[in-house]
Short mmCIF file of C-alpha atoms in Angstrom, two decimals:
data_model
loop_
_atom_site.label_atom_id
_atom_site.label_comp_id
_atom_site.label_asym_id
_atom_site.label_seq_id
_atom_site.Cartn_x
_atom_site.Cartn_y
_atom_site.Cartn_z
CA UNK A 1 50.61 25.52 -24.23
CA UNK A 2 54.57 24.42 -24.33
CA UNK A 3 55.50 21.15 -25.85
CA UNK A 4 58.86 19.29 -26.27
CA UNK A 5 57.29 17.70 -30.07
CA UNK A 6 54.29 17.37 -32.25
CA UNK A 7 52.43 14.75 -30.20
CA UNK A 8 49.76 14.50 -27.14
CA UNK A 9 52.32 13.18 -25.17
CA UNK A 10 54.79 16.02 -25.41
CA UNK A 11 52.92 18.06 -23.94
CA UNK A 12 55.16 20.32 -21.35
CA UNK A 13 59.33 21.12 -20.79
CA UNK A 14 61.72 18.67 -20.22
CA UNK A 15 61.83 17.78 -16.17
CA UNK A 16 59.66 19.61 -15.14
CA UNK A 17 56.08 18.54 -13.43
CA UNK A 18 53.27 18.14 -15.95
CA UNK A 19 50.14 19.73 -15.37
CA UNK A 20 46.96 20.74 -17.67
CA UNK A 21 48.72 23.99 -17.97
CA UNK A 22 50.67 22.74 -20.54
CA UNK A 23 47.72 21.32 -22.32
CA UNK A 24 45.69 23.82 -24.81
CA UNK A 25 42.35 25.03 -23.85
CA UNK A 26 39.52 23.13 -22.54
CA UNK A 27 41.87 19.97 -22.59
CA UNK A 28 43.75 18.08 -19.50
CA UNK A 29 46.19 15.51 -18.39
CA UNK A 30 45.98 12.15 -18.39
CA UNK A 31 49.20 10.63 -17.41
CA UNK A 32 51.44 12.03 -19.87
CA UNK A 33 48.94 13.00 -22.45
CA UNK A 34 46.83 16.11 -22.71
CA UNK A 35 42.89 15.00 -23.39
CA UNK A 36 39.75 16.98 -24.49
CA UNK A 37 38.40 15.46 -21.57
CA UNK A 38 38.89 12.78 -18.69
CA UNK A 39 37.40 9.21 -19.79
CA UNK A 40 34.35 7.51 -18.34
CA UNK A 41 35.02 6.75 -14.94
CA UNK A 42 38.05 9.44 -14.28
CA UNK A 43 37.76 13.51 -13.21
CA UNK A 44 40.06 16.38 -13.43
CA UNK A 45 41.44 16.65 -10.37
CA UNK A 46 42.75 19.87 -9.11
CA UNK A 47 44.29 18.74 -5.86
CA UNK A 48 46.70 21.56 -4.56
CA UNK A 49 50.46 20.21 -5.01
CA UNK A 50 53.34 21.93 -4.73
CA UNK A 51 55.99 22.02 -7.27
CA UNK A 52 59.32 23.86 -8.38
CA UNK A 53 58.40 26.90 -10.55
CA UNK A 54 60.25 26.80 -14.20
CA UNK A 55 61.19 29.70 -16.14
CA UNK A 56 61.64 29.94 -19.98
CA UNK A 57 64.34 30.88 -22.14
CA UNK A 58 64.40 33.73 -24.73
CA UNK A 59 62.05 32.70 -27.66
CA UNK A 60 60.46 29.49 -25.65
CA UNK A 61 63.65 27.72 -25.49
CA UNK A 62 64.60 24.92 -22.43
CA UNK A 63 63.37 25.50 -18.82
CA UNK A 64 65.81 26.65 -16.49
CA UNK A 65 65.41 25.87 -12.87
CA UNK A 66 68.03 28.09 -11.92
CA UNK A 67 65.49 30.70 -10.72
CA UNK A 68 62.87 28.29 -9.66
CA UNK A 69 61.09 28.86 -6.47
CA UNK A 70 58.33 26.74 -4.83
CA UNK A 71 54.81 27.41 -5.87
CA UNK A 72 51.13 25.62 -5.26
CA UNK A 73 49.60 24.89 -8.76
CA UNK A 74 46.74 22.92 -9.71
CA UNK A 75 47.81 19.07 -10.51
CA UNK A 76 44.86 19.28 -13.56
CA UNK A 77 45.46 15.58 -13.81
CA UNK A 78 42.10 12.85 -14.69
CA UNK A 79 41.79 10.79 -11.08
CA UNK A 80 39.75 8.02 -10.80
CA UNK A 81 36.39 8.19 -9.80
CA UNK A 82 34.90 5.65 -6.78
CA UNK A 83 34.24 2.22 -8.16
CA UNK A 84 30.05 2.75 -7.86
CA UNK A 85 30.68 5.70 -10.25
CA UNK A 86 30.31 5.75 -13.84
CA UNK A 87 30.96 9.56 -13.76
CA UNK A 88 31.94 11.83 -10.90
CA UNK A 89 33.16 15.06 -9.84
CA UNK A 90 35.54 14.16 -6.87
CA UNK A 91 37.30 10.85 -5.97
CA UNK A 92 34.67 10.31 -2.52
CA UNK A 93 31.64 7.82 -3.38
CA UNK A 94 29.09 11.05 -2.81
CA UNK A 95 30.54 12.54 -5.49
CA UNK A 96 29.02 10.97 -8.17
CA UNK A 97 27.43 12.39 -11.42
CA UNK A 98 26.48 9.28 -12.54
CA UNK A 99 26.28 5.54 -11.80
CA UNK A 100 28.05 2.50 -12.79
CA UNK A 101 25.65 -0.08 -14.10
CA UNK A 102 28.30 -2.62 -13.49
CA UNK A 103 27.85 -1.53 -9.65
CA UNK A 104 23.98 -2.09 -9.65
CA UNK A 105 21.73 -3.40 -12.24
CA UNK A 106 19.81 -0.24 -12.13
CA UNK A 107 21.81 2.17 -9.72
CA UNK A 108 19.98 4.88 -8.69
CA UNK A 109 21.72 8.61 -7.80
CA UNK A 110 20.65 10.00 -4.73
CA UNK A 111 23.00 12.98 -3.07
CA UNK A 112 25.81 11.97 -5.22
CA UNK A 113 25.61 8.48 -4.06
CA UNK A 114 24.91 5.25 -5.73
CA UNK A 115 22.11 3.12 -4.16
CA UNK A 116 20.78 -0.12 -5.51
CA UNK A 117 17.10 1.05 -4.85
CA UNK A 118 16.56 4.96 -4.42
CA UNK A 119 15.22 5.90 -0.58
CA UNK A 120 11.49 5.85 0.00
CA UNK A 121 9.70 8.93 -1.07
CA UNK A 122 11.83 8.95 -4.29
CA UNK A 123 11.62 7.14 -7.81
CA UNK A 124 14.85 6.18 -10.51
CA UNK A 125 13.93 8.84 -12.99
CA UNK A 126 15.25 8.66 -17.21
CA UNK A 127 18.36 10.25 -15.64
CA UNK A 128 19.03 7.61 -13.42
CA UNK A 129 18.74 10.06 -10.68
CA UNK A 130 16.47 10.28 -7.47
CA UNK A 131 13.11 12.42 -7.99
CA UNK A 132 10.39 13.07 -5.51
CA UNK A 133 7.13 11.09 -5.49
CA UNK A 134 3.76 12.51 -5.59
CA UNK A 135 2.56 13.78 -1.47
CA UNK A 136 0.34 11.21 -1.25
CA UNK A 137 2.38 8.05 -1.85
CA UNK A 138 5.30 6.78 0.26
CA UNK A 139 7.43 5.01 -2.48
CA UNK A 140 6.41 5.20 -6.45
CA UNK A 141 7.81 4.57 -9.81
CA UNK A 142 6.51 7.93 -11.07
CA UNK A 143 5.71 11.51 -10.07
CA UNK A 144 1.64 11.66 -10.10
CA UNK A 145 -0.63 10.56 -7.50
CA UNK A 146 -1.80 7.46 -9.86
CA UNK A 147 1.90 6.28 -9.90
CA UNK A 148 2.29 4.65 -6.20
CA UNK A 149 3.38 1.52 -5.54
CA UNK A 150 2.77 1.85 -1.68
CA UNK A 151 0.85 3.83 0.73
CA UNK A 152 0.72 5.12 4.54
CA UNK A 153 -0.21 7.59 7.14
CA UNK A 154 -3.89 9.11 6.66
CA UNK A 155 -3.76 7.58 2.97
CA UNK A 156 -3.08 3.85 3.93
CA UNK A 157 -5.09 2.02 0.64
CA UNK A 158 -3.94 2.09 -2.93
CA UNK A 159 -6.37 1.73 -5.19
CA UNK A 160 -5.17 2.03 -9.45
CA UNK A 161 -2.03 3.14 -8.31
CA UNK A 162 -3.42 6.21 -5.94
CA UNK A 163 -3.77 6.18 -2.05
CA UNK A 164 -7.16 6.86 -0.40
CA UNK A 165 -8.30 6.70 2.94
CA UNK A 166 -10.32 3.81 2.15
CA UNK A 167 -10.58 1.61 -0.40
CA UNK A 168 -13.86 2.34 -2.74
CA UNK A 169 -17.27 0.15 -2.52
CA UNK A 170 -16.41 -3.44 -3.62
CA UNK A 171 -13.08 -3.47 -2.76
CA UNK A 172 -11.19 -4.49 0.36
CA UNK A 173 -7.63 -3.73 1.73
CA UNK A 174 -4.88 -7.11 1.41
CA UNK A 175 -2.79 -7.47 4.12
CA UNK A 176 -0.25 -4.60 1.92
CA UNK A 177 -3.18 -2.13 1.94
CA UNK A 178 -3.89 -3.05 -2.17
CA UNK A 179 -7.41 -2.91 -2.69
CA UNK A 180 -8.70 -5.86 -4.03
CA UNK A 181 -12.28 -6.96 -5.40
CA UNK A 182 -14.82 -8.43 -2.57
CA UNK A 183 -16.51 -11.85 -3.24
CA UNK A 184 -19.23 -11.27 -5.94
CA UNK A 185 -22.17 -11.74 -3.51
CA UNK A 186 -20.72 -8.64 -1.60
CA UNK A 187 -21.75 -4.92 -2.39
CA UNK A 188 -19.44 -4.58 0.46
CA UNK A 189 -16.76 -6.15 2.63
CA UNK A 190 -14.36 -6.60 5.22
CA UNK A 191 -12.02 -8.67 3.58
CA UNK A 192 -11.43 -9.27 -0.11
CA UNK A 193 -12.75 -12.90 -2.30
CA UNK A 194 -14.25 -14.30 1.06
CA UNK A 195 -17.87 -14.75 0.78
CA UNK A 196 -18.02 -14.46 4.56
CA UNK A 197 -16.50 -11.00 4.73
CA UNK A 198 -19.69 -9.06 3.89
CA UNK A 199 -20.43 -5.88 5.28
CA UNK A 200 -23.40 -5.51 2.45
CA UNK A 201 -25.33 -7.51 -0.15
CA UNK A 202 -25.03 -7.54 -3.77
CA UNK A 203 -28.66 -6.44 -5.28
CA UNK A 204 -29.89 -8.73 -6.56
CA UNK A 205 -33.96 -10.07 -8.30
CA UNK A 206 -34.23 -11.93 -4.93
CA UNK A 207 -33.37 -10.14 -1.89
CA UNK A 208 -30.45 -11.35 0.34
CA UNK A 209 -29.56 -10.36 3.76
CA UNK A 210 -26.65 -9.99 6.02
CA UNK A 211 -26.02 -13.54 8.31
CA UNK A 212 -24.14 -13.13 11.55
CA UNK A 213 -23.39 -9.68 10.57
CA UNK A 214 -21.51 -8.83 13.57
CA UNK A 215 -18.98 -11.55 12.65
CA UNK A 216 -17.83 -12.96 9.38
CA UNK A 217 -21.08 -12.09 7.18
CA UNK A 218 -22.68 -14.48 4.57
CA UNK A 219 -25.44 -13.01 1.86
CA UNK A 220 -27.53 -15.55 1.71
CA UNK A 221 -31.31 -15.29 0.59
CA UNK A 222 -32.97 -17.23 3.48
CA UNK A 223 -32.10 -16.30 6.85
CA UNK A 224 -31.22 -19.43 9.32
CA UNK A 225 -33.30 -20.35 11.94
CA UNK A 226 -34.07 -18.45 15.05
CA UNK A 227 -33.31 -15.40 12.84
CA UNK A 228 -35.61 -13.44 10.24
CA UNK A 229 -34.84 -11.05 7.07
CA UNK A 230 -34.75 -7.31 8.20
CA UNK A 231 -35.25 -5.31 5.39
CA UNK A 232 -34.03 -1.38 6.90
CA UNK A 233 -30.79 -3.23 8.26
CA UNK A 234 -30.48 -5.44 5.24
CA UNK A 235 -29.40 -8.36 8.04
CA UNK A 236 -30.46 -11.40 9.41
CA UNK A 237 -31.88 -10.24 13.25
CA UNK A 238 -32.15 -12.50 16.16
CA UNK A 239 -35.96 -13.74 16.64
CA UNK A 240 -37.27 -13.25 20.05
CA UNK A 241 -36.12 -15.36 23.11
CA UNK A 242 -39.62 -17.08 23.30
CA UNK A 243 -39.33 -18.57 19.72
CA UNK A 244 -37.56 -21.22 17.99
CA UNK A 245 -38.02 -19.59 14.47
CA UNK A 246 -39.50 -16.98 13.75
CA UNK A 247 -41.23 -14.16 10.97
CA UNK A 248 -40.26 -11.10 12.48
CA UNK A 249 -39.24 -9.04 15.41
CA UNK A 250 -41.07 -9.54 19.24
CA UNK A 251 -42.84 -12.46 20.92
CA UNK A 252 -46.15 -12.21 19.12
CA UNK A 253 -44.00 -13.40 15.65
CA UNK A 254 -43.13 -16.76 16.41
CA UNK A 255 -43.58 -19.46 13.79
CA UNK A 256 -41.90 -22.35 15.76
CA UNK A 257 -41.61 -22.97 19.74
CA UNK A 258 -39.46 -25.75 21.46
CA UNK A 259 -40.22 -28.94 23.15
CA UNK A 260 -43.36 -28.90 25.58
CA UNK A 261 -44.40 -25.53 24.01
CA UNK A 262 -47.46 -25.02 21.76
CA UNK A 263 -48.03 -22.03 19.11
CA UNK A 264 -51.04 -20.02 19.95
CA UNK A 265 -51.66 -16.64 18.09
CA UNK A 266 -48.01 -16.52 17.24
CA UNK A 267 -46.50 -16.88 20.86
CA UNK A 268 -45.09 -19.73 22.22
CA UNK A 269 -47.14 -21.36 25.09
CA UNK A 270 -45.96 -23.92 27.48
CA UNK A 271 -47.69 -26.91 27.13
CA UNK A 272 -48.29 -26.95 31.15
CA UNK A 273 -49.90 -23.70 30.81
CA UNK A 274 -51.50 -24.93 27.51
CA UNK A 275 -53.50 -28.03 29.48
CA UNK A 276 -54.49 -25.90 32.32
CA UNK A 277 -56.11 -23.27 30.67
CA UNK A 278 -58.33 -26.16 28.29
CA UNK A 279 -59.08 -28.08 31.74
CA UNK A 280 -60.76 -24.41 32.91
CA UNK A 281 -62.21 -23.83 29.59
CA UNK A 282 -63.99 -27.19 29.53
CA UNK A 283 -65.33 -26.50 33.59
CA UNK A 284 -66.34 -23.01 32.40
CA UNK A 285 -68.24 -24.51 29.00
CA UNK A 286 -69.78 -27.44 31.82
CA UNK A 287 -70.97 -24.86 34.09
CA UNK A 288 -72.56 -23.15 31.78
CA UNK A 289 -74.30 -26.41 30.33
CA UNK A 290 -75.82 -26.96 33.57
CA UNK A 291 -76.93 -23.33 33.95
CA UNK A 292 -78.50 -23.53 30.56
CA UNK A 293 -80.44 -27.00 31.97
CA UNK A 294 -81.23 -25.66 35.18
CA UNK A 295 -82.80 -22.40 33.59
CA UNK A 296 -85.33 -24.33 31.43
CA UNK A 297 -86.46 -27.03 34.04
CA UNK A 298 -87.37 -24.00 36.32
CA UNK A 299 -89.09 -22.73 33.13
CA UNK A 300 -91.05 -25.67 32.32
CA UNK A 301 -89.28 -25.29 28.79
CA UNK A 302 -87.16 -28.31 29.21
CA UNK A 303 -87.14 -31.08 26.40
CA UNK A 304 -85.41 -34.01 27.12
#
């Protein structure tokens, strides 16, 4: 290196343009000072520049421009880096090294830029720097499958921080696809904490069914009326047209009947129906009275 004294800053020949290549090894400019290395927020910029070429004298004495010619050096000089930058490697703001945290609480580096969150699909790793989530989430805070914070595609529930296809017996999807517990009478559901979201009972000592499971499912351990406990569908089943309660399936299982309808046998008889059939039974039982009486007389048997 050439200097014009003892100190950082006399670095170089009198008049002439300074450059790092009048600094000593492994050091650079800084205004007029040669460095070790460019501060926080500053590079070494070798922009092409063109300046007048000095010559020495004998024994490193003053520069003499008399033979100078025009020649394209390096300008080795520390440039600032883009404001979101805390280091960098050019002055553009994608060519960051690292982030400012004056530019974002918790900046994270992403193909040399500075972003306040890093992209979906990525995660702010110990660097400060973008890294690649697991496969199976679509945004994390960590690199293994148990580390997503949300889901999609074919893997839409998270469950303990993982995405399934479906979240596990007992738990339900929220309307942000986090499985969440079902109501506590629910083995399983539609919808999580509502008691009429059941899809399946809860064992339990007494045995509950399924109401209205087509819609909006209670468990409940007596079925309403017009229905009766199933136990292969573990639901509440429509009793049959005929009845107004029932015990089980079919027309022969009634246990109630409507107005102007009587229960014979388990079917449900209208009471019109009901009355004519007793007014032919009571003919029929008659008839056969008089029969009976006629018989005897004839028979000489008769006691009156």
């Amino acid at each position: 290196s050439v200097c014009t004294g003892p100190l950082a800053t006399n670095c170089g020949l009198p008049g002439a343009p300074r450059t790092s290549a009048h600094c000593a090894p492994g050091a650079s400019l800084r205004g007029s000072t040669c460095m070790q290395a460019c501060p926080s927020g500053e590079f070494l910029d070798f922009t092409p520049a063109t300046y007048a070429s000095y010559t020495y004298g004998e024994g490193g004495g003053n520069a003499s421009s008399s033979n100078a010619s025009n020649a394209t050096v390096g300008s080795g000089r520390c440039s600032s880096c883009h404001a979101s930058c805390l280091s960098c490697h050019g002055p553009g703001e994608d060519e960051c090294d690292a982030c400012s945290p004056t530019y974002q609480s918790k900046p994270c580096l992403d193909g040399g830029r500075c972003f306040a969150e890093c992209p979906d699909g990525t995660f702010r790793s110990s660097t400060g720097r973008s890294a690649a989530c697991h496969s199976s989430c679509s945004t994390c805070d960590g690199p293994d499958a148990a580390d997503c914070t949300g889901c999609a595609g074919e893997l839409p529930a998270r469950h303990r921080g993982s995405c399934f296809a479906a979240c596990p017996a007992g738990f339900a999807a929220d309307s942000f696809g986090q499985c969440r517990s079902c109501h506590g009478s629910c083995l399983t559901c539609s919808a999580p904490s509502d008691a009429s979201a059941c899809t399946a009972c809860e064992p339990t000592a007494a045995p509950r069914f399924l109401q209205n499971a087509s819609s909006g499912a209670t468990c409940v351990s007596r079925c309403a009326d017009g229905t009766f406990p199933d136990a292969a569908s573990g639901s509440c089943l429509a009793c049959d047209p005929s009845c107004l309660d029932c015990g089980g399936a079919g027309s022969s299982a009634c246990t109630a009947c409507g107005q102007k309808e009587s229960l014979r046998s388990g079917s449900c008889v209208s009471d019109a129906v009901t009355s004519s059939r007793s007014e032919a039974e009571a003919y029929a039982d008659l008839r056969g009275i008089s029969e009976s009486i006629k018989t005897s007389a004839a028979a000489g048997t008769l006691d009156l």
